[in-house]
Coordinates of C-alpha atoms and ligand atoms in Angstrom, one line a residue:
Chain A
X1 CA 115.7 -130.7 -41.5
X2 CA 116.9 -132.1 -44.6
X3 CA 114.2 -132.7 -47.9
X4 CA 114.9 -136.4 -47.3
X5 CA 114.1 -136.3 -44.1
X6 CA 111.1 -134.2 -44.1
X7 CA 109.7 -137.2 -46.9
X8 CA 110.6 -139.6 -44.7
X9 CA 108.7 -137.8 -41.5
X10 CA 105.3 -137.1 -43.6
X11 CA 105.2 -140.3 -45.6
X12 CA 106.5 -142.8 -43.1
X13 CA 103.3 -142.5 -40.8
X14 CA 101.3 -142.8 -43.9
X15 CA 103.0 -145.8 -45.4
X16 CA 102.3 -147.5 -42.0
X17 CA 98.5 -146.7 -42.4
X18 CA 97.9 -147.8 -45.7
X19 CA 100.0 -151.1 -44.7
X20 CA 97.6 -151.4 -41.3
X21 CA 94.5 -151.3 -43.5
X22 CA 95.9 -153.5 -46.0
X23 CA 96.3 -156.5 -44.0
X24 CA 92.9 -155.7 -42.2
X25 CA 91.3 -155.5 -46.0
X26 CA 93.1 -158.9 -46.7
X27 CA 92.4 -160.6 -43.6
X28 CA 88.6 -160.1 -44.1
X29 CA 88.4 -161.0 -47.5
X30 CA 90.8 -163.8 -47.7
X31 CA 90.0 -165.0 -43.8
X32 CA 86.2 -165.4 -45.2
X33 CA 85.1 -163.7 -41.8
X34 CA 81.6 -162.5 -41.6
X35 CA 80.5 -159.3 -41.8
X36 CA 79.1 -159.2 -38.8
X37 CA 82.2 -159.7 -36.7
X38 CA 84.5 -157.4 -38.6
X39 CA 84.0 -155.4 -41.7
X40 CA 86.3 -154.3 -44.6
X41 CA 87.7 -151.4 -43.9
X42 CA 86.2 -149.6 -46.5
X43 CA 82.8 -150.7 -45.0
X44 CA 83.8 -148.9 -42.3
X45 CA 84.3 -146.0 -43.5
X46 CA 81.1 -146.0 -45.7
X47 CA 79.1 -147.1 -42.5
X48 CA 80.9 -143.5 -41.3
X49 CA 79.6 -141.3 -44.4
X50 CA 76.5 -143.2 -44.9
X51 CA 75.1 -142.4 -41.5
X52 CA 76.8 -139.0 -41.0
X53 CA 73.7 -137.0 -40.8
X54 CA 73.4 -139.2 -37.1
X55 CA 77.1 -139.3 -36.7
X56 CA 77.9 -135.3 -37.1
X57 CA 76.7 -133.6 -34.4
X58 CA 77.5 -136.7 -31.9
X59 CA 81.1 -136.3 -33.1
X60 CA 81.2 -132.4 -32.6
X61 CA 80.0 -133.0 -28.7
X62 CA 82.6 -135.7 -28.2
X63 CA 85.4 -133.0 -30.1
X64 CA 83.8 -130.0 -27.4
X65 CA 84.0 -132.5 -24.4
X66 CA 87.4 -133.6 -25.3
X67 CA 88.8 -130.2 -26.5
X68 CA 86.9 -128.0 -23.4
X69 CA 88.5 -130.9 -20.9
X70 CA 91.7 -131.0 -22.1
X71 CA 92.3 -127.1 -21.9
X72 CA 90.5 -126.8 -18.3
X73 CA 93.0 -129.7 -17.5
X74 CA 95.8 -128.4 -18.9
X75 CA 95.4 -124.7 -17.4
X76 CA 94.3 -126.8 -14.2
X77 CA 97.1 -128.9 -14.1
X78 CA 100.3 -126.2 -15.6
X79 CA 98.8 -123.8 -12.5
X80 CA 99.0 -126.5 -9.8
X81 CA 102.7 -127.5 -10.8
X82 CA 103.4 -124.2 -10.5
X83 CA 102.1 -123.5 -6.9
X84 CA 103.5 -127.4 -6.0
X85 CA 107.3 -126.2 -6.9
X86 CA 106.9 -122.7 -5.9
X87 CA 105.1 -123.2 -2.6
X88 CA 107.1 -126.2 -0.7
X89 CA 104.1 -126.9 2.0
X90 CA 101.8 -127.1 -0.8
X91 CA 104.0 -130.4 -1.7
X92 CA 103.2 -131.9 1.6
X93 CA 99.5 -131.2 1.3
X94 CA 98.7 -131.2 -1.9
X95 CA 100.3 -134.1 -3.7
X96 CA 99.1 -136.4 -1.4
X97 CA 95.5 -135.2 -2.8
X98 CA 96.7 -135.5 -6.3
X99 CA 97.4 -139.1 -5.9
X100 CA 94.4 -139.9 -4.3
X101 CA 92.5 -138.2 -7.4
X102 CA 94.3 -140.4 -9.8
X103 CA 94.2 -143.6 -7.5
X104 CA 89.5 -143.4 -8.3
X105 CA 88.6 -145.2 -11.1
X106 CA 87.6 -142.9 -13.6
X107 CA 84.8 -145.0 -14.6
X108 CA 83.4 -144.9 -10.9
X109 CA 83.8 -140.9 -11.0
X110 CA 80.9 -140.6 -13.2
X111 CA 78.0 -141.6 -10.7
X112 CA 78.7 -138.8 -8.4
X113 CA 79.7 -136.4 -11.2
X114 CA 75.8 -137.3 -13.1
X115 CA 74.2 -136.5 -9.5
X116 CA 76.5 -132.9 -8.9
X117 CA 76.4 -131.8 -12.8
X118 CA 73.3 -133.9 -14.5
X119 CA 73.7 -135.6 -18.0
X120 CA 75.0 -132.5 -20.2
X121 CA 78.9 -131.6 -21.2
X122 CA 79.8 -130.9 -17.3
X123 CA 80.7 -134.4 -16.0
X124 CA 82.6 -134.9 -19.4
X125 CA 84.7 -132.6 -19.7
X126 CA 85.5 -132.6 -15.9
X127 CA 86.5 -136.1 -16.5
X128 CA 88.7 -135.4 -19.3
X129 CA 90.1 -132.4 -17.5
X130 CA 91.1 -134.9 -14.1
X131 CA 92.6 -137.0 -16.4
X132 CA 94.8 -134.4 -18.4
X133 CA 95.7 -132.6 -15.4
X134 CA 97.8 -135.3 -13.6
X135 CA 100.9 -135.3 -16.8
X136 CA 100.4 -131.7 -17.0
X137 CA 101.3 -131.4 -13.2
X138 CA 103.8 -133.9 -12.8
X139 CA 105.8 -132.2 -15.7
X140 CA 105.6 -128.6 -15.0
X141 CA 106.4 -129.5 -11.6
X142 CA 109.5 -131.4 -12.5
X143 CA 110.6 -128.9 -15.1
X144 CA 110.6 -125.9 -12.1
X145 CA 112.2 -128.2 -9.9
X146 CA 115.3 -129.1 -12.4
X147 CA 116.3 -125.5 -13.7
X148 CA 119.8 -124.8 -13.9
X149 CA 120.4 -123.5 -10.2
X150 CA 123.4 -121.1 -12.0
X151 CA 120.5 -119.8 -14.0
X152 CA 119.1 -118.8 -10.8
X153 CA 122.1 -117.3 -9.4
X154 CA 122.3 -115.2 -12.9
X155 CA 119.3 -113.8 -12.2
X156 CA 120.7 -112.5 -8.5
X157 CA 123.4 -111.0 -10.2
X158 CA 121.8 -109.5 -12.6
X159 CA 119.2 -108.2 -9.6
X160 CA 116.1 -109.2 -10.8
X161 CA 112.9 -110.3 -8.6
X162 CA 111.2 -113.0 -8.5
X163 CA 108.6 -113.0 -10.5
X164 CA 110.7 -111.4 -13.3
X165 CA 113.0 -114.3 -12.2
X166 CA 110.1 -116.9 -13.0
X167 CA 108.7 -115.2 -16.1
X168 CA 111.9 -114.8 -18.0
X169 CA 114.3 -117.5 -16.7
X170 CA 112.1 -120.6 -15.0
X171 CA 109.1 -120.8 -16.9
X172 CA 110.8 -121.2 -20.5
X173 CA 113.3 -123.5 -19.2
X174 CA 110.4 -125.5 -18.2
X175 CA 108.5 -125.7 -21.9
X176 CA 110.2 -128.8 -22.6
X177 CA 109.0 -130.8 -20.1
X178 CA 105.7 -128.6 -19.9
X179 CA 104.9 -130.4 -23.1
X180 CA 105.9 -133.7 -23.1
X181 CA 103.1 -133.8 -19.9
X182 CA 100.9 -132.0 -22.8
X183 CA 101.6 -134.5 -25.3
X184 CA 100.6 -137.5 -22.5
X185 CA 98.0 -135.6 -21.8
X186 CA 96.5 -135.3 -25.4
X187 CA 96.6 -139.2 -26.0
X188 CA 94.3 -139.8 -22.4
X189 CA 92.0 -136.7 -23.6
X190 CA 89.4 -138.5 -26.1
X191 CA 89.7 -141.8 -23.8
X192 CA 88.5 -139.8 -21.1
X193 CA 85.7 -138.0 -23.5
X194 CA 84.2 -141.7 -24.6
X195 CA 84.4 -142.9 -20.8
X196 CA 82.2 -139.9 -19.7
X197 CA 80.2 -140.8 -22.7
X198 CA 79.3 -144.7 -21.8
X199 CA 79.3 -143.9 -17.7
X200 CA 77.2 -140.4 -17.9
X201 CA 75.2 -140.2 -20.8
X202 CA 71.5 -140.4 -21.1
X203 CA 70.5 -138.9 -24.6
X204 CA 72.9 -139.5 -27.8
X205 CA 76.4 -139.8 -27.9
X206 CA 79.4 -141.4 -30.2
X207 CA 80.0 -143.8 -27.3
X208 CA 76.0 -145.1 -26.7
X209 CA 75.7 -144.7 -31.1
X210 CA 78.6 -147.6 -30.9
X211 CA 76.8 -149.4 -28.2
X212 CA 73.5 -149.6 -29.9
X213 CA 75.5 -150.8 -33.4
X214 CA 76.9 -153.1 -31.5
X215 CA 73.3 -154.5 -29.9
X216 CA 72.9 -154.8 -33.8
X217 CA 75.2 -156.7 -34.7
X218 CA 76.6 -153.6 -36.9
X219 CA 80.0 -154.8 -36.6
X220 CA 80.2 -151.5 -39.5
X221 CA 78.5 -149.4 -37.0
X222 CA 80.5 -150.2 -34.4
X223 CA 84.2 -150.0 -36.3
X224 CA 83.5 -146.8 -37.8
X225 CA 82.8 -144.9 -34.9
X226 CA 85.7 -145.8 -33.6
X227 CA 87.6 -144.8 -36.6
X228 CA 85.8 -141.7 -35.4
X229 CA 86.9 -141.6 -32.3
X230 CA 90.8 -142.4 -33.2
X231 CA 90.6 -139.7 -35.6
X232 CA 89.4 -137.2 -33.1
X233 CA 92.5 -138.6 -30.9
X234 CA 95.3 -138.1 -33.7
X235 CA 94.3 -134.5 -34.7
X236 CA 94.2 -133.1 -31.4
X237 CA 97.6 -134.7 -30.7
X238 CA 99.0 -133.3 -33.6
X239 CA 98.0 -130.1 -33.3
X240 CA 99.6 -130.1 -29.5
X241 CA 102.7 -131.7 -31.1
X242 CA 101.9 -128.5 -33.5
X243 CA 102.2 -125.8 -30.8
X244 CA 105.2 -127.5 -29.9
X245 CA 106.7 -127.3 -33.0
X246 CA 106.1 -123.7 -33.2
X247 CA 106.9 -122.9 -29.3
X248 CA 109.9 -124.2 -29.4
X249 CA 111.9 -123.2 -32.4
X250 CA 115.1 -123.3 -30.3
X251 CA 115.2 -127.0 -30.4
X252 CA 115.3 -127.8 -34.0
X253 CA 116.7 -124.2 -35.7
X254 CA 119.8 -122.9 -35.5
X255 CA 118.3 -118.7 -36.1
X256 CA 115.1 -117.3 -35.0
X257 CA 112.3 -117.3 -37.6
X258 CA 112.2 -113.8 -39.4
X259 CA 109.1 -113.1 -37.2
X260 CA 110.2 -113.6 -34.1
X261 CA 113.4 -111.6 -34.6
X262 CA 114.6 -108.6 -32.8
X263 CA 117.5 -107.7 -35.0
X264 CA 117.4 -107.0 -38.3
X265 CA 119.7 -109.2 -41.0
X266 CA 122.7 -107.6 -41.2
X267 CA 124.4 -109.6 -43.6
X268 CA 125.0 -107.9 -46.7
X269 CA 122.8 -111.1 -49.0
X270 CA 120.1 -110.8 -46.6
Chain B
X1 CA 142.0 -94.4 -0.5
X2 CA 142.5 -92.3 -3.8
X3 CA 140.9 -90.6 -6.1
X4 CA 141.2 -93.3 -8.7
X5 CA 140.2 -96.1 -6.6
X6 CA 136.9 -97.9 -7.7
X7 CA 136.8 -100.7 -5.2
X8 CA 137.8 -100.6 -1.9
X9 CA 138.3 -103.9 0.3
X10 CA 138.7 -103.7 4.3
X11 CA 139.0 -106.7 6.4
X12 CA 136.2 -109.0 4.4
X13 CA 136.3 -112.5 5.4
X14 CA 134.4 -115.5 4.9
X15 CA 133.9 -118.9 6.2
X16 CA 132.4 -121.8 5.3
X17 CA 131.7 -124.3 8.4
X18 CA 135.0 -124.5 9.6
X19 CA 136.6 -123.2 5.9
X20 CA 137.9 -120.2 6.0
X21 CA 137.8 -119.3 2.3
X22 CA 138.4 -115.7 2.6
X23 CA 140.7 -114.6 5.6
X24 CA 140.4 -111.0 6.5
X25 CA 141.1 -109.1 2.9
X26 CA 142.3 -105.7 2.0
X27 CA 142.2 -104.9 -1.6
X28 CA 141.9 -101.6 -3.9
X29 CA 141.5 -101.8 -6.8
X30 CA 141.7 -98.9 -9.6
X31 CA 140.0 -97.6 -12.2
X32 CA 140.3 -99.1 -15.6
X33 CA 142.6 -100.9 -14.6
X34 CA 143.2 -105.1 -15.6
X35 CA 143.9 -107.1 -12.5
X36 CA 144.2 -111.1 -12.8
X37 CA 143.9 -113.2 -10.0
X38 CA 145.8 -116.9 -10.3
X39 CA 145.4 -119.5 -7.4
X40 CA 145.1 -123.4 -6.9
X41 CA 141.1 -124.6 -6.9
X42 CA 139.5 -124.1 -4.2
X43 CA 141.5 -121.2 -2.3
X44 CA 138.8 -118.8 -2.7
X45 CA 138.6 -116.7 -5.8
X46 CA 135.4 -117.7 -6.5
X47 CA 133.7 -116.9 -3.2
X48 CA 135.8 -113.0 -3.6
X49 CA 133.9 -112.7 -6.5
X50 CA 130.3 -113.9 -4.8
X51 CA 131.3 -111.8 -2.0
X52 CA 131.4 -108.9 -4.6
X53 CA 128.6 -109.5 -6.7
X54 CA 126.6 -109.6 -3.5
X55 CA 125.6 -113.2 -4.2
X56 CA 127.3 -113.7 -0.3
X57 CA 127.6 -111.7 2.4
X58 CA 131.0 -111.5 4.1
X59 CA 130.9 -112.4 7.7
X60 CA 133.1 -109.3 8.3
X61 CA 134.3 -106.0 6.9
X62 CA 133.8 -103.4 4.1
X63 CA 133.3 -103.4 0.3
X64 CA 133.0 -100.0 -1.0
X65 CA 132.3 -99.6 -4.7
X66 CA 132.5 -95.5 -6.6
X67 CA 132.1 -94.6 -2.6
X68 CA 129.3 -96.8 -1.8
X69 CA 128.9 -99.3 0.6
X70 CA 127.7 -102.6 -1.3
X71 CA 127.5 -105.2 1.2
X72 CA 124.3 -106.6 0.9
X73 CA 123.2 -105.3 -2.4
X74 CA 123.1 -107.4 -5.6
X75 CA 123.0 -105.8 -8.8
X76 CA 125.9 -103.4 -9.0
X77 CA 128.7 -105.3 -11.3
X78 CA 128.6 -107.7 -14.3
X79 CA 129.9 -110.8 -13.0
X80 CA 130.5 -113.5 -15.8
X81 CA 130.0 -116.7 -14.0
X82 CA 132.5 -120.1 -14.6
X83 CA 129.4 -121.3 -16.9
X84 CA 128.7 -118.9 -19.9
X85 CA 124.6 -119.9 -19.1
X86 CA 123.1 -118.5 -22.3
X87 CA 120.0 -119.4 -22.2
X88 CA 119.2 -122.0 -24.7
X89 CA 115.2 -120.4 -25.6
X90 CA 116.6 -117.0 -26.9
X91 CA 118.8 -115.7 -29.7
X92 CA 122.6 -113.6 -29.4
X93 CA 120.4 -110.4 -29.2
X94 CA 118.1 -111.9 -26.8
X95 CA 120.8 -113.1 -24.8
X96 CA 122.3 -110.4 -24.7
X97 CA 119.7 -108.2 -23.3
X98 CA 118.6 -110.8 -21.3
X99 CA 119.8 -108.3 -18.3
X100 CA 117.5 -105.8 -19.3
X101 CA 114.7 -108.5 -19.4
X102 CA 115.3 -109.4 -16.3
X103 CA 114.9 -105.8 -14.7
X104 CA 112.0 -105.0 -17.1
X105 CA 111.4 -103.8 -20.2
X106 CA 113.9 -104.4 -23.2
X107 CA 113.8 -100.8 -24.0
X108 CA 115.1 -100.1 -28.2
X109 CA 118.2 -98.5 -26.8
X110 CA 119.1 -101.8 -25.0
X111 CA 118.7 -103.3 -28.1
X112 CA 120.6 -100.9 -30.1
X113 CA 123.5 -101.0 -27.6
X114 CA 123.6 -104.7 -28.0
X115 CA 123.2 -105.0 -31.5
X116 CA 126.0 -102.1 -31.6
X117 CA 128.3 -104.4 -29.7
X118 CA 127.5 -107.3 -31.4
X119 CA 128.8 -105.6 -34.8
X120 CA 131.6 -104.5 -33.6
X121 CA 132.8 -107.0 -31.6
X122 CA 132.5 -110.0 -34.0
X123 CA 128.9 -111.0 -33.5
X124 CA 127.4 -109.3 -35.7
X125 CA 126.1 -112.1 -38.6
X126 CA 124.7 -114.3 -35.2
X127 CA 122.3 -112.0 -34.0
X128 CA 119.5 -113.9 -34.8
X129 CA 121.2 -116.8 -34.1
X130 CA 120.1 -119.4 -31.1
X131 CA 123.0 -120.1 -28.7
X132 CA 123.2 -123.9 -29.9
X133 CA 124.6 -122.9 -33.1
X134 CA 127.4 -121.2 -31.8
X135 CA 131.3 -122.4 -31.2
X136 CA 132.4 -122.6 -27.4
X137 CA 134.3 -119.2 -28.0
X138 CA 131.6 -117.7 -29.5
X139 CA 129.4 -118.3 -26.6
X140 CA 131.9 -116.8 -24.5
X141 CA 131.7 -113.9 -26.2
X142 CA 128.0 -113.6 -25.9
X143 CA 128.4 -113.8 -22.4
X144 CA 130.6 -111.3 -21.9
X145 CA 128.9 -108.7 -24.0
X146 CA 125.7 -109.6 -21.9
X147 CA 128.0 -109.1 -19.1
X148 CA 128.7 -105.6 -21.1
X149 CA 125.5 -104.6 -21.8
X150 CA 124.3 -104.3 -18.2
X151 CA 126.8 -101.0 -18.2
X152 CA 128.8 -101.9 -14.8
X153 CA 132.3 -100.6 -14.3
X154 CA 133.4 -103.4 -12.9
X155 CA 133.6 -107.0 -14.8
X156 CA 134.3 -109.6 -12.8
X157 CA 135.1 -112.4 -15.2
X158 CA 135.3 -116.0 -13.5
X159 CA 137.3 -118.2 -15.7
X160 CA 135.9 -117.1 -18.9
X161 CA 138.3 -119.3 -21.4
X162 CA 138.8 -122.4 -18.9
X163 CA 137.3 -124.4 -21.9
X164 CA 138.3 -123.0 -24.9
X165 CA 141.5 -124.9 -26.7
X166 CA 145.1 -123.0 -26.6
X167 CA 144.1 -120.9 -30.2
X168 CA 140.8 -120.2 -29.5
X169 CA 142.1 -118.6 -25.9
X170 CA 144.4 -116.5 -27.6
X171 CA 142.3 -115.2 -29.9
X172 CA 139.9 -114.6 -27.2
X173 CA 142.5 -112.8 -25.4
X174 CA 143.3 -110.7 -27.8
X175 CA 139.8 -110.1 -28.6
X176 CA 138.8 -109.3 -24.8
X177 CA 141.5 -106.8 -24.4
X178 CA 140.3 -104.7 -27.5
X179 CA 136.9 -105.0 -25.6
X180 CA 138.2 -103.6 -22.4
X181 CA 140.2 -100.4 -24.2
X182 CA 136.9 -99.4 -25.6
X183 CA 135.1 -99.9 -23.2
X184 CA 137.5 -98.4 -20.5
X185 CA 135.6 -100.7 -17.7
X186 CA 137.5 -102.3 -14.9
X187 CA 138.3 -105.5 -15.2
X188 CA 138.9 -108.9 -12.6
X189 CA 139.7 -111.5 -14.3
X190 CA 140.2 -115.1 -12.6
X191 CA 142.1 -117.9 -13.8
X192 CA 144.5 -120.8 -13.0
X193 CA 146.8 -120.2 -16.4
X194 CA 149.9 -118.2 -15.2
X195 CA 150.4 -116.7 -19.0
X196 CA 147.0 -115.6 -20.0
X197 CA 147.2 -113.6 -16.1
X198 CA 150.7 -111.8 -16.8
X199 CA 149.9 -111.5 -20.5
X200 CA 145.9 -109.9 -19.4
X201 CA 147.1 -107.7 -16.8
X202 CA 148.5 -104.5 -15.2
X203 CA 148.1 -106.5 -12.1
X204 CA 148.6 -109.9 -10.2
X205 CA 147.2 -111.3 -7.2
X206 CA 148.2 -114.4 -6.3
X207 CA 146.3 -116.4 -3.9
X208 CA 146.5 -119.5 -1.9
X209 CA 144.5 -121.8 0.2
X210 CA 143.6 -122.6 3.7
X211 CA 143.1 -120.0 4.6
X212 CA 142.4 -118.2 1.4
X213 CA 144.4 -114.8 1.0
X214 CA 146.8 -112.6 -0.9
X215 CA 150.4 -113.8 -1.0
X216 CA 151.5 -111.7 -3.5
X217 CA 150.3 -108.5 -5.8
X218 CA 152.9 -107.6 -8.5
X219 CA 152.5 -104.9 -11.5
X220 CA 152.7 -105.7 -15.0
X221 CA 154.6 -102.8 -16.6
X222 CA 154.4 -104.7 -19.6
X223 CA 153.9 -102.1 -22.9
X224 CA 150.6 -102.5 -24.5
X225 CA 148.9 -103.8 -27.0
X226 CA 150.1 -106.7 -26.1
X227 CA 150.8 -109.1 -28.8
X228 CA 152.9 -112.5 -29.4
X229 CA 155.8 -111.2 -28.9
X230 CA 155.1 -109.9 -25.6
X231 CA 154.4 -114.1 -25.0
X232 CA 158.4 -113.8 -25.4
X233 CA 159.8 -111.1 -24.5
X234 CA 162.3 -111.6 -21.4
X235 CA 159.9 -109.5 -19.2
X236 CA 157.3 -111.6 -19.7
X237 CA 159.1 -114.6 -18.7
X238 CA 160.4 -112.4 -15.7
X239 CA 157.3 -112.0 -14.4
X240 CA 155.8 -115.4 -15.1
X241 CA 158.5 -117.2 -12.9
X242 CA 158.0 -115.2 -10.1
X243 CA 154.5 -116.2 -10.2
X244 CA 155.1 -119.4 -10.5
X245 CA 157.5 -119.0 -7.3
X246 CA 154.8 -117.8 -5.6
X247 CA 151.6 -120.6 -6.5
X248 CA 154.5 -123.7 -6.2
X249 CA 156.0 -122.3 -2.3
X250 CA 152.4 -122.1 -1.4
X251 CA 151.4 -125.6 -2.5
X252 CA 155.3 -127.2 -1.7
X253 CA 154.3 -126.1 2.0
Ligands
ADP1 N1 128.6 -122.3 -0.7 C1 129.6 -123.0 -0.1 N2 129.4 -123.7 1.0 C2 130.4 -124.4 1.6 N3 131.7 -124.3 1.2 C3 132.0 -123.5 0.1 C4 130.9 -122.8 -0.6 N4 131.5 -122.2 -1.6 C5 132.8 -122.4 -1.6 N5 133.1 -123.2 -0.5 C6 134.4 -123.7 -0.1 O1 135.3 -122.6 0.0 C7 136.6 -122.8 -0.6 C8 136.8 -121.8 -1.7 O2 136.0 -122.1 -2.8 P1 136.0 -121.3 -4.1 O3 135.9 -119.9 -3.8 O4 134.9 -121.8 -5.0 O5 137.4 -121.6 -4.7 P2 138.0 -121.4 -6.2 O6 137.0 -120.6 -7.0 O7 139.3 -120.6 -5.9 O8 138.3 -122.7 -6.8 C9 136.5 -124.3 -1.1 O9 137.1 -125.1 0.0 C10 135.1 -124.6 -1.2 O10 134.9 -126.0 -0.9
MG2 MG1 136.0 -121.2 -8.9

């Protein structure tokens, strides 16, 4: 990647914030619009650090719920694309079932899920995890079922069995795809998180703290936490897009990083 | 059968529905030696070279290989397939030992081999390199020294320099016959480029279609190292007509 480039990639997304809250900050001052039905940003944000005493440890559940979903999903999910492309009956049965899973309204999951796990972290995270598992699946599942068949015939040649076959050869041709379901999979994970929240939550949580704010008129209240919320969204996609980056180093260099090498430089400047 | 014989072919055929790619075959082929095989598409080299690799089973006959029977067994030469197929994931050297990965470990002396071929044969500065930095000939070359590495005798090569462009193909040529001296492997090679066979080889089988078999096997007495001027010398031209006889009779018919 070229220095202009990289510039361009870290301040571009920035530039596009700062314009966002601009003409929110603008609109509310110049639109003469009350308080109570939206703030200034920066209201927002001091409604956030203001009240953060109340706000930190409902914001660390929501992280655990969305982070402990997500990787149950993924594992869940990566797993059952695997035994889908690997085992062709399992196609017949199984993906009907996976369908079906995805065809419930999450929001009418929780009910059942309260009753089975009670009020605590349980019916969140396994709402977050049947969300995130469905990309996850769907991807891996397409990755196995598109590798190169010569690749496959390489590995006949070369005599190797099949599960040396699927660790060496199938699996990494299947990373790509493995994390674009990831990546769809990171943007549902919070959403999922906050639904569990509202639909199964009897104590304190981000989602019923926005509620109540919202019973008060806290139009603040109610636009910080989901500044919160967003936030907790955007980090946790960026550092899949993060493992990515590092995963895959094929894709954007054109030698290994000096780490990963099995050969030492031999070039006489090196 | 002699002593220098490495591959022994008796009466293997094989069909496709009603194609008869191979008709019943006999074929020995010697040790260290260079043998081309030239044909239209589609008349069967391919499916020899499956049959050999094990990746098919012939409906009939024998394929000995050092003495043993091979029919059935997968494993026991370096075949180079039409597509180079480095994978995309892992650098030169990884590709290069991607045999060894594949059976196992990647043991240091696989790597040293590989590295050690890599050096020598031109390769050495992309080591580290990831195949999609690499020039269509220098792919080629991966594959074959992957093909190497595995330590067969016998190389069957499938159309290694079908996409390179006329200089780059000479060069790799050149390049492959240095590797084969060294290396004192056995080598078939197919391709559908008259000169690169005659120029290659010791030996020339020509094939033809419908049903796929042998319509001629001429020597190349040509002296080696072979070099431009062997592209015209008399001799060469020589032989290259009467290969050309051969592949235009079968396809005039
Ligand atoms: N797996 C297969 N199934 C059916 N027909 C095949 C198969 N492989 C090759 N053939 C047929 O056998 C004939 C020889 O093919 P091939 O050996 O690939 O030719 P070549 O490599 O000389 O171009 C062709 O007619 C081809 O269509
Ligand atoms: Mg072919």
């Amino acid at each position: 990647m070229t220095k202009k480039k990289l510039l361009v990639n870290i301040f571009g997304p920035i530039l596009s914030v700062v314009v966002l809250i601009s003409i929110w900050q603008s609109i509310v001052v110049w639109g003469h619009i009350a308080s109570y039905i939206a703030p200034k940003p920066l209201d927002a944000v001091r409604s956030v650090t203001s009240n953060w005493s109340t706000l930190a440890p409902l914001t660390w559940w929501t992280i655990k719920e969305t982070v402990y979903g997500y990787l149950a999903g993924a594992l869940l999910g990566a797993f059952l694309g695997v035994i889908l492309s690997k085992i062709p009956l399992m196609q017949r049965v199984l993906y009907p079932l996976l369908i079906l899973t995805q065809a419930i309204p999450i929001i009418a999951l929780a009910p059942p899920l309260v009753m089975i796990l009670g009020f605590g972290v349980m019916p969140k995270v396994v709402i977050v995890a049947w969300i995130v598992f469905f990309p996850v699946t769907v991807s891996v599942l397409d990755g196995l079922n598109h590798v190169d068949k010569d690749l496959l015939t390489l590995a006949k040649v070369f005599g190797a069995n099949p599960l040396r076959r699927f660790v060496v050869l199938e699996m990494p041709a299947a990373v790509t795809q493995l994390f674009s379901g990831l990546k769809i999979g990171a943007t549902y994970a919070v959403t999922g998180a906050i639904i569990g929240e509202l639909a199964a939550s009897s104590g304190s949580s981000l989602a019923l703290y926005q509620r109540s704010a919202s019973g008060a008129l806290d139009a603040a209240g109610v636009y910080g936490t989901t500044l919160i919320m967003t936030a907790i969204g955007i980090v946790w996609f960026l550092l899949v897009v993060g493992v990515e980056f590092l995963a895959t180093p094929w894709q954007r260099r054109s030698t290994a990083r000096r780490w990963r090498r099995g050969a030492k430089p031999v070039l006489p400047n090196n | 059968m002699n002593n220098s014989t490495l591959l022994d072919l008796r009466g293997v055929s094989k069909t496709f529905g009603t194609t008869t790619a191979l008709s019943p075959m006999d074929l020995e082929i010697e040790r260290g030696s260079f043998v081309s095989i030239v044909g239209p598409s589609g008349c069967g080299k391919s499916t020899l070279f499956n049959v050999l690799s094990g990746l098919l089973r012939p409906d009939d006959g024998t394929i000995t290989l050092e003495g043993n029977n091979v029919i059935g067994a997968t494993g026991h030469v370096g075949y180079m397939l039409q597509k180079d197929l480095l994978v995309p994931w892992r650098t030169v050297l990884g590709n290069i030992t991607l045999g060894a990965r594949l059976k196992g470990k990647v043991t240091p002396e696989n790597r040293e081999l590989a590295t050690g071929f890599a050096e020598k044969y031109g390769l050495g500065e992309f080591l580290n390199h990831y195949p999609s930095a690499l020039s269509g000939g220098m792919r080629q070359r991966v594959a074959l020294m992957r093909t190497l590495a595995t330590n067969h005798q016998l190389l069957l090569l499938d159309e290694p320099f079908g996409a390179l462009d006329a200089q780059t193909r000479f060069e790799m040529q050149q390049w492959l016959l240095q590797v084969w001296r060294d290396t004192e492997r056995t080598v078939l090679f197919i391709t559908h480029d008259v000169d690169e066979a005659v120029f290659l080889s010791d030996r020339v089988l020509v094939m033809s279609p419908r049903p796929g078999r042998v319509v001629d096997d001429l020597r190349v007495d040509l002296p080696r190292p072979r070099t431009l001027d062997t592209l015209v010398s008399p001799a060469f031209t020589e032989l290259k007509a009467r290969v050309l006889h051969q592949l235009h009779r079968e396809r005039a018919v």
